[in-house]
PDB file of C-alpha atoms in Angstrom:
ATOM      1  CA  MET P  12      28.812  17.851 -31.221  1.00  0.00           C
ATOM      2  CA  SER P  13      28.213  18.483 -27.519  1.00  0.00           C
ATOM      3  CA  PHE P  14      25.523  16.727 -25.562  1.00  0.00           C
ATOM      4  CA  PRO P  15      23.793  17.701 -22.333  1.00  0.00           C
ATOM      5  CA  ALA P  16      25.148  15.913 -19.267  1.00  0.00           C
ATOM      6  CA  ASP P  17      21.630  15.310 -17.951  1.00  0.00           C
ATOM      7  CA  ARG P  18      19.803  12.988 -20.359  1.00  0.00           C
ATOM      8  CA  PRO P  19      16.388  11.952 -18.947  1.00  0.00           C
ATOM      9  CA  ARG P  20      15.798   9.547 -21.822  1.00  0.00           C
ATOM     10  CA  ARG P  21      18.352   7.162 -20.295  1.00  0.00           C
ATOM     11  CA  LEU P  22      15.776   6.366 -17.617  1.00  0.00           C
ATOM     12  CA  ARG P  23      13.147   5.482 -20.225  1.00  0.00           C
ATOM     13  CA  ARG P  24      15.272   3.028 -22.212  1.00  0.00           C
ATOM     14  CA  THR P  25      13.785  -0.269 -20.968  1.00  0.00           C
ATOM     15  CA  THR P  26      10.577  -1.495 -19.385  1.00  0.00           C
ATOM     16  CA  GLY P  27      12.483  -2.311 -16.214  1.00  0.00           C
ATOM     17  CA  LEU P  28      14.047   1.142 -15.951  1.00  0.00           C
ATOM     18  CA  ARG P  29      10.704   2.848 -16.485  1.00  0.00           C
ATOM     19  CA  ALA P  30       9.129   0.721 -13.761  1.00  0.00           C
ATOM     20  CA  LEU P  31      12.054   1.312 -11.395  1.00  0.00           C
ATOM     21  CA  VAL P  32      11.787   5.091 -11.530  1.00  0.00           C
ATOM     22  CA  ALA P  33       7.984   5.445 -11.821  1.00  0.00           C
ATOM     23  CA  GLU P  34       6.836   8.192  -9.471  1.00  0.00           C
ATOM     24  CA  HIS P  35       3.291   6.904  -9.093  1.00  0.00           C
ATOM     25  CA  ARG P  36       1.799   3.463  -9.433  1.00  0.00           C
ATOM     26  CA  LEU P  37      -1.563   1.833  -8.933  1.00  0.00           C
ATOM     27  CA  HIS P  38      -2.230  -0.882  -6.393  1.00  0.00           C
ATOM     28  CA  PRO P  39      -5.392  -3.035  -6.265  1.00  0.00           C
ATOM     29  CA  SER P  40      -6.167  -1.782  -2.751  1.00  0.00           C
ATOM     30  CA  ASP P  41      -6.389   1.808  -4.099  1.00  0.00           C
ATOM     31  CA  LEU P  42      -9.463   0.875  -6.137  1.00  0.00           C
ATOM     32  CA  VAL P  43     -13.169   0.734  -5.286  1.00  0.00           C
ATOM     33  CA  GLN P  44     -15.622  -1.183  -7.497  1.00  0.00           C
ATOM     34  CA  PRO P  45     -19.163   0.230  -7.733  1.00  0.00           C
ATOM     35  CA  LEU P  46     -21.899  -2.420  -8.072  1.00  0.00           C
ATOM     36  CA  PHE P  47     -25.503  -1.888  -9.168  1.00  0.00           C
ATOM     37  CA  VAL P  48     -27.920  -4.385  -7.626  1.00  0.00           C
ATOM     38  CA  ARG P  49     -31.470  -4.441  -8.958  1.00  0.00           C
ATOM     39  CA  GLU P  50     -34.539  -5.742  -7.240  1.00  0.00           C
ATOM     40  CA  GLY P  51     -36.799  -8.188  -9.076  1.00  0.00           C
ATOM     41  CA  ILE P  52     -34.548  -9.594 -11.820  1.00  0.00           C
ATOM     42  CA  ASP P  53     -33.475 -13.216 -12.300  1.00  0.00           C
ATOM     43  CA  GLU P  54     -30.221 -12.637 -14.182  1.00  0.00           C
ATOM     44  CA  PRO P  55     -27.773  -9.764 -14.623  1.00  0.00           C
ATOM     45  CA  ARG P  56     -29.093  -7.072 -16.948  1.00  0.00           C
ATOM     46  CA  PRO P  57     -26.628  -5.238 -19.221  1.00  0.00           C
ATOM     47  CA  ILE P  58     -26.523  -1.435 -18.983  1.00  0.00           C
ATOM     48  CA  PRO P  59     -26.412  -0.159 -22.603  1.00  0.00           C
ATOM     49  CA  ALA P  60     -25.084   3.264 -21.591  1.00  0.00           C
ATOM     50  CA  MET P  61     -22.187   1.631 -19.736  1.00  0.00           C
ATOM     51  CA  PRO P  62     -20.801  -1.151 -21.964  1.00  0.00           C
ATOM     52  CA  GLY P  63     -19.507  -4.034 -19.885  1.00  0.00           C
ATOM     53  CA  GLN P  64     -21.474  -3.105 -16.752  1.00  0.00           C
ATOM     54  CA  VAL P  65     -24.666  -4.753 -15.504  1.00  0.00           C
ATOM     55  CA  GLN P  66     -27.451  -4.407 -13.013  1.00  0.00           C
ATOM     56  CA  HIS P  67     -26.705  -7.371 -10.772  1.00  0.00           C
ATOM     57  CA  THR P  68     -29.037  -9.808  -9.132  1.00  0.00           C
ATOM     58  CA  ARG P  69     -28.329 -10.380  -5.473  1.00  0.00           C
ATOM     59  CA  GLU P  70     -26.593 -13.624  -6.335  1.00  0.00           C
ATOM     60  CA  SER P  71     -24.455 -12.198  -9.140  1.00  0.00           C
ATOM     61  CA  ALA P  72     -23.508  -9.264  -6.886  1.00  0.00           C
ATOM     62  CA  ARG P  73     -22.159 -11.746  -4.342  1.00  0.00           C
ATOM     63  CA  LYS P  74     -20.070 -13.379  -7.067  1.00  0.00           C
ATOM     64  CA  ALA P  75     -18.816 -10.008  -8.308  1.00  0.00           C
ATOM     65  CA  ALA P  76     -17.915  -9.034  -4.745  1.00  0.00           C
ATOM     66  CA  ALA P  77     -16.010 -12.291  -4.248  1.00  0.00           C
ATOM     67  CA  ALA P  78     -14.115 -11.737  -7.512  1.00  0.00           C
ATOM     68  CA  ALA P  79     -13.218  -8.190  -6.479  1.00  0.00           C
ATOM     69  CA  ALA P  80     -11.988  -9.334  -3.090  1.00  0.00           C
ATOM     70  CA  GLN P  81      -9.945 -12.090  -4.726  1.00  0.00           C
ATOM     71  CA  ALA P  82      -8.336  -9.489  -6.995  1.00  0.00           C
ATOM     72  CA  GLY P  83      -7.414  -7.387  -3.964  1.00  0.00           C
ATOM     73  CA  VAL P  84      -9.787  -4.496  -4.661  1.00  0.00           C
ATOM     74  CA  GLY P  85      -9.900  -2.139  -1.714  1.00  0.00           C
ATOM     75  CA  GLY P  86     -13.645  -1.512  -1.572  1.00  0.00           C
ATOM     76  CA  LEU P  87     -17.102  -2.076  -3.010  1.00  0.00           C
ATOM     77  CA  MET P  88     -19.678   0.707  -3.382  1.00  0.00           C
ATOM     78  CA  ILE P  89     -23.253  -0.606  -3.403  1.00  0.00           C
ATOM     79  CA  PHE P  90     -26.065   1.092  -5.336  1.00  0.00           C
ATOM     80  CA  GLY P  91     -29.515  -0.461  -5.031  1.00  0.00           C
ATOM     81  CA  VAL P  92     -32.112  -0.178  -7.792  1.00  0.00           C
ATOM     82  CA  PRO P  93     -35.620  -0.749  -6.389  1.00  0.00           C
ATOM     83  CA  GLU P  94     -38.696  -1.920  -8.243  1.00  0.00           C
ATOM     84  CA  ARG P  95     -40.919   0.706  -6.596  1.00  0.00           C
ATOM     85  CA  LYS P  96     -40.224   4.366  -5.921  1.00  0.00           C
ATOM     86  CA  HIS P  97     -42.027   6.777  -3.560  1.00  0.00           C
ATOM     87  CA  PRO P  98     -42.184  10.565  -3.155  1.00  0.00           C
ATOM     88  CA  ASP P  99     -40.293  10.360   0.145  1.00  0.00           C
ATOM     89  CA  GLY P 100     -37.851   7.639  -0.955  1.00  0.00           C
ATOM     90  CA  ARG P 101     -38.824   5.468   2.000  1.00  0.00           C
ATOM     91  CA  GLY P 102     -37.338   2.332   0.480  1.00  0.00           C
ATOM     92  CA  ALA P 103     -33.873   3.786   1.014  1.00  0.00           C
ATOM     93  CA  TRP P 104     -34.031   3.105   4.769  1.00  0.00           C
ATOM     94  CA  ASP P 105     -36.235   0.015   4.715  1.00  0.00           C
ATOM     95  CA  GLU P 106     -34.393  -2.917   6.298  1.00  0.00           C
ATOM     96  CA  ARG P 107     -35.716  -5.063   3.433  1.00  0.00           C
ATOM     97  CA  GLY P 108     -34.836  -2.493   0.792  1.00  0.00           C
ATOM     98  CA  ILE P 109     -32.577  -3.718  -1.986  1.00  0.00           C
ATOM     99  CA  THR P 110     -29.577  -1.645  -0.901  1.00  0.00           C
ATOM    100  CA  GLN P 111     -29.645  -3.049   2.614  1.00  0.00           C
ATOM    101  CA  LEU P 112     -30.178  -6.592   1.335  1.00  0.00           C
ATOM    102  CA  ALA P 113     -27.303  -6.225  -1.129  1.00  0.00           C
ATOM    103  CA  ILE P 114     -25.004  -4.749   1.522  1.00  0.00           C
ATOM    104  CA  GLY P 115     -25.824  -7.673   3.789  1.00  0.00           C
ATOM    105  CA  ASP P 116     -25.163 -10.178   1.003  1.00  0.00           C
ATOM    106  CA  VAL P 117     -21.846  -8.629   0.041  1.00  0.00           C
ATOM    107  CA  ALA P 118     -20.698  -8.147   3.634  1.00  0.00           C
ATOM    108  CA  ALA P 119     -21.428 -11.810   4.333  1.00  0.00           C
ATOM    109  CA  GLU P 120     -19.490 -12.797   1.207  1.00  0.00           C
ATOM    110  CA  VAL P 121     -16.309 -10.760   1.731  1.00  0.00           C
ATOM    111  CA  GLY P 122     -16.183 -10.203   5.491  1.00  0.00           C
ATOM    112  CA  ASP P 123     -13.339  -7.814   6.253  1.00  0.00           C
ATOM    113  CA  ALA P 124     -11.348  -8.767   3.142  1.00  0.00           C
ATOM    114  CA  THR P 125     -12.531  -5.589   1.452  1.00  0.00           C
ATOM    115  CA  VAL P 126     -14.475  -2.520   2.531  1.00  0.00           C
ATOM    116  CA  VAL P 127     -18.245  -2.429   1.934  1.00  0.00           C
ATOM    117  CA  ILE P 128     -19.523   1.092   1.278  1.00  0.00           C
ATOM    118  CA  GLY P 129     -23.133   2.250   1.166  1.00  0.00           C
ATOM    119  CA  ASP P 130     -24.136   5.279  -0.899  1.00  0.00           C
ATOM    120  CA  VAL P 131     -26.441   7.495   1.194  1.00  0.00           C
ATOM    121  CA  ASN P 132     -28.897   9.242  -1.086  1.00  0.00           C
ATOM    122  CA  LEU P 133     -32.563   9.091  -2.054  1.00  0.00           C
ATOM    123  CA  ASP P 134     -32.395   9.587  -5.816  1.00  0.00           C
ATOM    124  CA  GLU P 135     -32.712   5.899  -6.695  1.00  0.00           C
ATOM    125  CA  TYR P 136     -35.752   5.641  -4.415  1.00  0.00           C
ATOM    126  CA  THR P 137     -37.768   8.793  -5.155  1.00  0.00           C
ATOM    127  CA  ASP P 138     -40.359   8.833  -7.925  1.00  0.00           C
ATOM    128  CA  HIS P 139     -39.283  12.393  -8.839  1.00  0.00           C
ATOM    129  CA  GLY P 140     -35.606  11.389  -8.952  1.00  0.00           C
ATOM    130  CA  GLN P 141     -34.336  14.127  -6.679  1.00  0.00           C
ATOM    131  CA  VAL P 142     -31.786  13.420  -3.964  1.00  0.00           C
ATOM    132  CA  GLY P 143     -34.071  14.316  -1.076  1.00  0.00           C
ATOM    133  CA  LEU P 144     -37.471  15.405   0.145  1.00  0.00           C
ATOM    134  CA  LEU P 145     -39.067  18.230  -1.810  1.00  0.00           C
ATOM    135  CA  GLY P 146     -40.246  21.478  -0.290  1.00  0.00           C
ATOM    136  CA  ASP P 147     -43.218  23.591  -1.366  1.00  0.00           C
ATOM    137  CA  ASP P 148     -41.045  25.360  -3.942  1.00  0.00           C
ATOM    138  CA  GLY P 149     -40.217  22.069  -5.664  1.00  0.00           C
ATOM    139  CA  ASP P 150     -36.564  22.169  -4.624  1.00  0.00           C
ATOM    140  CA  VAL P 151     -34.951  19.782  -2.164  1.00  0.00           C
ATOM    141  CA  ASP P 152     -35.701  20.645   1.470  1.00  0.00           C
ATOM    142  CA  ASN P 153     -32.220  20.536   3.006  1.00  0.00           C
ATOM    143  CA  ASP P 154     -33.088  19.995   6.677  1.00  0.00           C
ATOM    144  CA  ALA P 155     -35.931  17.541   6.125  1.00  0.00           C
ATOM    145  CA  THR P 156     -33.616  15.528   3.909  1.00  0.00           C
ATOM    146  CA  LEU P 157     -30.931  15.354   6.602  1.00  0.00           C
ATOM    147  CA  ALA P 158     -33.240  13.384   8.876  1.00  0.00           C
ATOM    148  CA  ALA P 159     -33.920  10.923   6.046  1.00  0.00           C
ATOM    149  CA  TYR P 160     -30.200  10.554   5.325  1.00  0.00           C
ATOM    150  CA  ALA P 161     -29.530   9.729   8.976  1.00  0.00           C
ATOM    151  CA  ARG P 162     -32.098   6.927   8.770  1.00  0.00           C
ATOM    152  CA  VAL P 163     -30.533   5.604   5.572  1.00  0.00           C
ATOM    153  CA  ALA P 164     -27.044   5.586   7.084  1.00  0.00           C
ATOM    154  CA  ALA P 165     -28.219   3.741  10.194  1.00  0.00           C
ATOM    155  CA  ALA P 166     -29.995   1.147   8.040  1.00  0.00           C
ATOM    156  CA  GLN P 167     -26.910   0.589   5.898  1.00  0.00           C
ATOM    157  CA  ALA P 168     -24.673   0.300   8.950  1.00  0.00           C
ATOM    158  CA  GLY P 169     -27.108  -2.177  10.469  1.00  0.00           C
ATOM    159  CA  ALA P 170     -26.940  -4.234   7.266  1.00  0.00           C
ATOM    160  CA  GLY P 171     -23.157  -4.489   7.513  1.00  0.00           C
ATOM    161  CA  ALA P 172     -21.642  -1.474   5.732  1.00  0.00           C
ATOM    162  CA  HIS P 173     -18.173  -0.552   6.972  1.00  0.00           C
ATOM    163  CA  VAL P 174     -18.471   2.919   5.435  1.00  0.00           C
ATOM    164  CA  VAL P 175     -21.396   5.172   4.525  1.00  0.00           C
ATOM    165  CA  ALA P 176     -21.019   7.848   1.866  1.00  0.00           C
ATOM    166  CA  PRO P 177     -23.495  10.767   1.773  1.00  0.00           C
ATOM    167  CA  SER P 178     -23.658  11.943  -1.839  1.00  0.00           C
ATOM    168  CA  GLY P 179     -26.625  14.343  -1.906  1.00  0.00           C
ATOM    169  CA  MET P 180     -24.594  17.513  -1.146  1.00  0.00           C
ATOM    170  CA  MET P 181     -26.950  18.722   1.561  1.00  0.00           C
ATOM    171  CA  ASP P 182     -25.549  21.296   3.971  1.00  0.00           C
ATOM    172  CA  GLY P 183     -24.832  19.553   7.278  1.00  0.00           C
ATOM    173  CA  GLN P 184     -25.164  16.014   5.929  1.00  0.00           C
ATOM    174  CA  VAL P 185     -21.995  14.683   7.559  1.00  0.00           C
ATOM    175  CA  ALA P 186     -22.953  16.001  10.992  1.00  0.00           C
ATOM    176  CA  ALA P 187     -26.449  14.509  10.607  1.00  0.00           C
ATOM    177  CA  LEU P 188     -25.022  11.105   9.668  1.00  0.00           C
ATOM    178  CA  ARG P 189     -22.494  11.137  12.494  1.00  0.00           C
ATOM    179  CA  ALA P 190     -25.180  11.936  15.030  1.00  0.00           C
ATOM    180  CA  GLY P 191     -27.547   9.324  13.608  1.00  0.00           C
ATOM    181  CA  LEU P 192     -24.897   6.616  13.480  1.00  0.00           C
ATOM    182  CA  ASP P 193     -23.721   7.300  17.014  1.00  0.00           C
ATOM    183  CA  ALA P 194     -27.277   7.348  18.359  1.00  0.00           C
ATOM    184  CA  SER P 195     -28.018   3.981  16.734  1.00  0.00           C
ATOM    185  CA  GLY P 196     -24.934   2.280  18.150  1.00  0.00           C
ATOM    186  CA  HIS P 197     -22.762   2.530  15.027  1.00  0.00           C
ATOM    187  CA  GLU P 198     -20.025   4.785  16.363  1.00  0.00           C
ATOM    188  CA  ARG P 199     -17.315   2.793  14.568  1.00  0.00           C
ATOM    189  CA  VAL P 200     -18.820   3.175  11.094  1.00  0.00           C
ATOM    190  CA  THR P 201     -16.748   5.445   8.859  1.00  0.00           C
ATOM    191  CA  ILE P 202     -18.100   8.394   6.847  1.00  0.00           C
ATOM    192  CA  LEU P 203     -16.772   9.029   3.330  1.00  0.00           C
ATOM    193  CA  ALA P 204     -18.073  12.466   2.371  1.00  0.00           C
ATOM    194  CA  TYR P 205     -18.794  13.400  -1.221  1.00  0.00           C
ATOM    195  CA  ALA P 206     -17.274  16.724  -0.218  1.00  0.00           C
ATOM    196  CA  ALA P 207     -16.698  18.191  -3.684  1.00  0.00           C
ATOM    197  CA  LYS P 208     -19.404  16.858  -5.981  1.00  0.00           C
ATOM    198  CA  TYR P 209     -19.894  18.923  -9.102  1.00  0.00           C
ATOM    199  CA  ASP P 210     -22.980  19.531 -11.221  1.00  0.00           C
ATOM    200  CA  SER P 211     -21.547  17.493 -14.065  1.00  0.00           C
ATOM    201  CA  ALA P 212     -22.792  16.363 -17.467  1.00  0.00           C
ATOM    202  CA  PHE P 213     -20.851  13.124 -16.968  1.00  0.00           C
ATOM    203  CA  TYR P 214     -23.428  11.470 -14.662  1.00  0.00           C
ATOM    204  CA  GLY P 215     -25.840  10.559 -17.457  1.00  0.00           C
ATOM    205  CA  PRO P 216     -25.013   6.849 -17.833  1.00  0.00           C
ATOM    206  CA  PHE P 217     -25.236   6.369 -14.053  1.00  0.00           C
ATOM    207  CA  ARG P 218     -28.758   7.779 -14.008  1.00  0.00           C
ATOM    208  CA  THR P 219     -29.666   5.211 -16.657  1.00  0.00           C
ATOM    209  CA  ALA P 220     -28.060   2.458 -14.575  1.00  0.00           C
ATOM    210  CA  VAL P 221     -30.128   3.284 -11.480  1.00  0.00           C
ATOM    211  CA  GLU P 222     -33.252   4.048 -13.546  1.00  0.00           C
ATOM    212  CA  SER P 223     -33.494   7.546 -12.135  1.00  0.00           C
ATOM    213  CA  SER P 224     -36.630   9.561 -12.838  1.00  0.00           C
ATOM    214  CA  PHE P 225     -34.684  12.810 -12.705  1.00  0.00           C
ATOM    215  CA  THR P 226     -34.131  15.086 -15.684  1.00  0.00           C
ATOM    216  CA  GLY P 227     -32.180  18.309 -15.750  1.00  0.00           C
ATOM    217  CA  ALA P 228     -29.360  19.644 -13.595  1.00  0.00           C
ATOM    218  CA  ARG P 229     -28.874  19.766  -9.829  1.00  0.00           C
ATOM    219  CA  SER P 230     -27.378  23.217  -9.795  1.00  0.00           C
ATOM    220  CA  THR P 231     -28.962  24.276  -6.506  1.00  0.00           C
ATOM    221  CA  HIS P 232     -26.975  21.806  -4.427  1.00  0.00           C
ATOM    222  CA  GLN P 233     -24.129  20.376  -6.514  1.00  0.00           C
ATOM    223  CA  GLN P 234     -21.107  22.577  -7.105  1.00  0.00           C
ATOM    224  CA  ASP P 235     -20.565  24.869 -10.076  1.00  0.00           C
ATOM    225  CA  PRO P 236     -17.828  23.424 -12.340  1.00  0.00           C
ATOM    226  CA  ALA P 237     -16.316  26.923 -12.497  1.00  0.00           C
ATOM    227  CA  ASN P 238     -15.448  26.981  -8.786  1.00  0.00           C
ATOM    228  CA  LEU P 239     -12.422  25.645  -6.923  1.00  0.00           C
ATOM    229  CA  ARG P 240     -12.364  27.631  -3.660  1.00  0.00           C
ATOM    230  CA  GLU P 241     -15.914  26.456  -3.019  1.00  0.00           C
ATOM    231  CA  ALA P 242     -14.714  22.848  -3.131  1.00  0.00           C
ATOM    232  CA  LEU P 243     -12.029  23.532  -0.556  1.00  0.00           C
ATOM    233  CA  ARG P 244     -14.620  25.195   1.672  1.00  0.00           C
ATOM    234  CA  GLU P 245     -16.935  22.167   1.353  1.00  0.00           C
ATOM    235  CA  VAL P 246     -14.082  19.838   2.270  1.00  0.00           C
ATOM    236  CA  ARG P 247     -13.243  21.946   5.333  1.00  0.00           C
ATOM    237  CA  LEU P 248     -16.856  21.992   6.481  1.00  0.00           C
ATOM    238  CA  ASP P 249     -17.235  18.225   6.058  1.00  0.00           C
ATOM    239  CA  ARG P 250     -14.078  17.625   8.071  1.00  0.00           C
ATOM    240  CA  GLU P 251     -15.349  19.909  10.820  1.00  0.00           C
ATOM    241  CA  GLU P 252     -18.569  17.865  10.885  1.00  0.00           C
ATOM    242  CA  GLY P 253     -16.674  14.602  11.309  1.00  0.00           C
ATOM    243  CA  ALA P 254     -15.914  13.178   7.851  1.00  0.00           C
ATOM    244  CA  ASP P 255     -13.264  10.459   8.044  1.00  0.00           C
ATOM    245  CA  LEU P 256     -12.511  10.575   4.301  1.00  0.00           C
ATOM    246  CA  VAL P 257     -13.401  13.055   1.563  1.00  0.00           C
ATOM    247  CA  MET P 258     -14.160  12.638  -2.130  1.00  0.00           C
ATOM    248  CA  VAL P 259     -13.967  14.651  -5.326  1.00  0.00           C
ATOM    249  CA  LYS P 260     -16.472  13.739  -8.065  1.00  0.00           C
ATOM    250  CA  PRO P 261     -15.991  13.537 -11.059  1.00  0.00           C
ATOM    251  CA  ALA P 262     -12.279  12.765 -11.197  1.00  0.00           C
ATOM    252  CA  GLY P 263     -10.818  13.171 -14.668  1.00  0.00           C
ATOM    253  CA  HIS P 264     -12.059  16.678 -15.447  1.00  0.00           C
ATOM    254  CA  TYR P 265     -11.340  17.900 -11.908  1.00  0.00           C
ATOM    255  CA  LEU P 266      -7.742  16.814 -11.350  1.00  0.00           C
ATOM    256  CA  ASP P 267      -6.836  20.348 -10.240  1.00  0.00           C
ATOM    257  CA  VAL P 268      -9.467  20.029  -7.507  1.00  0.00           C
ATOM    258  CA  VAL P 269      -8.136  16.615  -6.491  1.00  0.00           C
ATOM    259  CA  ARG P 270      -4.644  18.093  -6.228  1.00  0.00           C
ATOM    260  CA  ARG P 271      -5.709  21.051  -4.090  1.00  0.00           C
ATOM    261  CA  VAL P 272      -7.840  18.883  -1.814  1.00  0.00           C
ATOM    262  CA  ALA P 273      -4.989  16.390  -1.398  1.00  0.00           C
ATOM    263  CA  ASP P 274      -2.627  19.241  -0.531  1.00  0.00           C
ATOM    264  CA  THR P 275      -4.917  20.646   2.153  1.00  0.00           C
ATOM    265  CA  ALA P 276      -6.974  17.774   3.605  1.00  0.00           C
ATOM    266  CA  ASP P 277      -5.703  15.921   6.661  1.00  0.00           C
ATOM    267  CA  VAL P 278      -7.594  12.719   5.778  1.00  0.00           C
ATOM    268  CA  PRO P 279      -7.395  10.287   2.820  1.00  0.00           C
ATOM    269  CA  VAL P 280      -8.788  11.691  -0.432  1.00  0.00           C
ATOM    270  CA  ALA P 281     -10.933   9.685  -2.851  1.00  0.00           C
ATOM    271  CA  ALA P 282     -11.871  10.531  -6.438  1.00  0.00           C
ATOM    272  CA  TYR P 283     -14.749   9.006  -8.406  1.00  0.00           C
ATOM    273  CA  GLN P 284     -14.148   8.215 -12.068  1.00  0.00           C
ATOM    274  CA  VAL P 285     -17.788   8.550 -13.020  1.00  0.00           C
ATOM    275  CA  SER P 286     -20.006   6.771 -15.514  1.00  0.00           C
ATOM    276  CA  GLY P 287     -19.545   9.304 -18.315  1.00  0.00           C
ATOM    277  CA  GLU P 288     -15.764   9.058 -18.057  1.00  0.00           C
ATOM    278  CA  TYR P 289     -16.041   5.280 -18.173  1.00  0.00           C
ATOM    279  CA  ALA P 290     -18.449   5.255 -21.106  1.00  0.00           C
ATOM    280  CA  ALA P 291     -16.368   7.705 -23.149  1.00  0.00           C
ATOM    281  CA  ILE P 292     -13.329   5.432 -23.072  1.00  0.00           C
ATOM    282  CA  GLU P 293     -15.298   2.221 -23.604  1.00  0.00           C
ATOM    283  CA  ILE P 294     -17.228   3.550 -26.579  1.00  0.00           C
ATOM    284  CA  ALA P 295     -14.179   5.185 -28.151  1.00  0.00           C
ATOM    285  CA  ALA P 296     -12.234   1.933 -27.771  1.00  0.00           C
ATOM    286  CA  ARG P 297     -15.045  -0.077 -29.368  1.00  0.00           C
ATOM    287  CA  HIS P 298     -14.809   2.213 -32.395  1.00  0.00           C
ATOM    288  CA  GLY P 299     -11.057   1.730 -32.630  1.00  0.00           C
ATOM    289  CA  ILE P 300     -10.336   5.344 -31.724  1.00  0.00           C
ATOM    290  CA  LEU P 301      -7.974   4.543 -28.863  1.00  0.00           C
ATOM    291  CA  GLN P 302      -6.250   1.590 -27.201  1.00  0.00           C
ATOM    292  CA  ARG P 303      -8.559   0.517 -24.419  1.00  0.00           C
ATOM    293  CA  GLU P 304      -6.207  -0.837 -21.743  1.00  0.00           C
ATOM    294  CA  ARG P 305      -3.656   1.933 -22.210  1.00  0.00           C
ATOM    295  CA  ALA P 306      -6.368   4.589 -21.968  1.00  0.00           C
ATOM    296  CA  ILE P 307      -7.810   3.026 -18.820  1.00  0.00           C
ATOM    297  CA  GLU P 308      -4.437   2.830 -17.102  1.00  0.00           C
ATOM    298  CA  GLU P 309      -3.469   6.351 -18.158  1.00  0.00           C
ATOM    299  CA  SER P 310      -6.721   7.777 -16.826  1.00  0.00           C
ATOM    300  CA  LEU P 311      -6.268   6.052 -13.463  1.00  0.00           C
ATOM    301  CA  VAL P 312      -2.604   6.939 -13.082  1.00  0.00           C
ATOM    302  CA  ALA P 313      -3.519  10.578 -13.751  1.00  0.00           C
ATOM    303  CA  ILE P 314      -6.013  10.511 -10.879  1.00  0.00           C
ATOM    304  CA  ARG P 315      -3.432   8.890  -8.619  1.00  0.00           C
ATOM    305  CA  ARG P 316      -0.788  11.418  -9.678  1.00  0.00           C
ATOM    306  CA  ALA P 317      -3.161  14.264  -8.859  1.00  0.00           C
ATOM    307  CA  GLY P 318      -3.228  13.058  -5.253  1.00  0.00           C
ATOM    308  CA  ALA P 319      -6.147  10.663  -4.841  1.00  0.00           C
ATOM    309  CA  GLN P 320      -5.341   7.809  -2.495  1.00  0.00           C
ATOM    310  CA  ILE P 321      -8.614   6.023  -3.301  1.00  0.00           C
ATOM    311  CA  ILE P 322     -10.124   5.750  -6.788  1.00  0.00           C
ATOM    312  CA  LEU P 323     -13.683   4.652  -7.436  1.00  0.00           C
ATOM    313  CA  THR P 324     -13.798   3.197 -10.932  1.00  0.00           C
ATOM    314  CA  TYR P 325     -15.976   0.754 -12.843  1.00  0.00           C
ATOM    315  CA  TRP P 326     -12.759  -0.928 -13.995  1.00  0.00           C
ATOM    316  CA  ALA P 327     -11.565  -1.672 -10.443  1.00  0.00           C
ATOM    317  CA  THR P 328     -11.724  -5.474 -10.552  1.00  0.00           C
ATOM    318  CA  GLU P 329     -10.433  -5.714 -14.121  1.00  0.00           C
ATOM    319  CA  VAL P 330      -7.473  -3.445 -13.412  1.00  0.00           C
ATOM    320  CA  ALA P 331      -6.718  -5.117 -10.088  1.00  0.00           C
ATOM    321  CA  ASP P 332      -6.564  -8.480 -11.857  1.00  0.00           C
ATOM    322  CA  ARG P 333      -4.056  -7.092 -14.353  1.00  0.00           C
ATOM    323  CA  LEU P 334      -1.947  -5.507 -11.624  1.00  0.00           C
ATOM    324  CA  ARG P 335      -1.657  -8.857  -9.848  1.00  0.00           C
ATOM    325  CA  THR P 336      -0.386 -10.727 -12.920  1.00  0.00           C
TER     326      THR P 336
END
C-alpha cells in the first residue's frame, strides 16, 4: 500500500504539536468586556435573557472592572441603564448620568491598565427607545442626532473614557464626534466606529439588558444583512471622517464581512459577539446540547481567524482567566 508523502495528521498528533502549529490564537488583550451598569439598584440584578450576566451597581461594576484588568482583558465597554428616560435622551450627556458616573468609577479603578470605552447612543435614554432624536415623520432625524452624539462623546471623554464608540449608524457621526471632542479639549480621545452594524435579530437580549423601550427593526439606519459592499463603503466613509478603529456587528454571522473589512481597512478591526450569539450558546449548553467552553472558544477563534484584532464578548473576563492559566 502506498501512502501520501504529505500527511497533515502528523501535526495534529499531540496537544503540544497542535499548539505549536496553531495559525491563530486568542490573547486576553484581544478581548473587550461589556458591562451594564444600572442606576438605582443596591445589588447586581441578573439578566434572564443573558444567563450569567447582570446589571451592575456602581460598586459591583468597579469590582468587575478590576477583575477584568487583573485577567488582562484589553478593554471595557460601558453601557448605562438609567432610571428615567426622556424623549430627547438628555440623560445620555448629563455629567451625573449613570454612564458618565460608571465610566468615572471604572476609569478610577483600572487607570491605564485596560481601555475604558463609552458607547455613544441615545437608545438607553430615550422613552421611545430609538437611537436618536425623532423627526416629524417619526423616524430618527440624522442631523439633529449628530449634535446630541457630540455632546454625549464629550461628556464620556470628560468622565474618563479613553475611547468613544458611536453605535447609532447616523450618517456623519464620526465627523461630528471628532469635531465635538476636539472642540471640548479631548483631541487625544480615540473613536471606535460601529462602521458595519447590521439590522440583526440577534440584539434582542441586549435590549432587555438595557431596558429599551424600542420594538421592531431599525432598517432605516442599520445595514441590510444581505449587503456586503455597503459595509465596505461605510467603513471607508468612517475612516475618511477620522475613525481610529472600525467595528463589525454582529460577529459570528458576518465573518465574511469581518474578513473583507480586515483585508481593506488600514486601522485595527473589532467585531462584536452580540447578546443573541452569547445567549444561544449559553442556553444550548445549559440544555446539554453542546460543550460550553469548547463552543465559546471555537466561536471566538473563528472571529479572530476571520481577521478581527479586537473582539467584544460577554465572555471576555472568563476566557481571559482561562488563557492565563
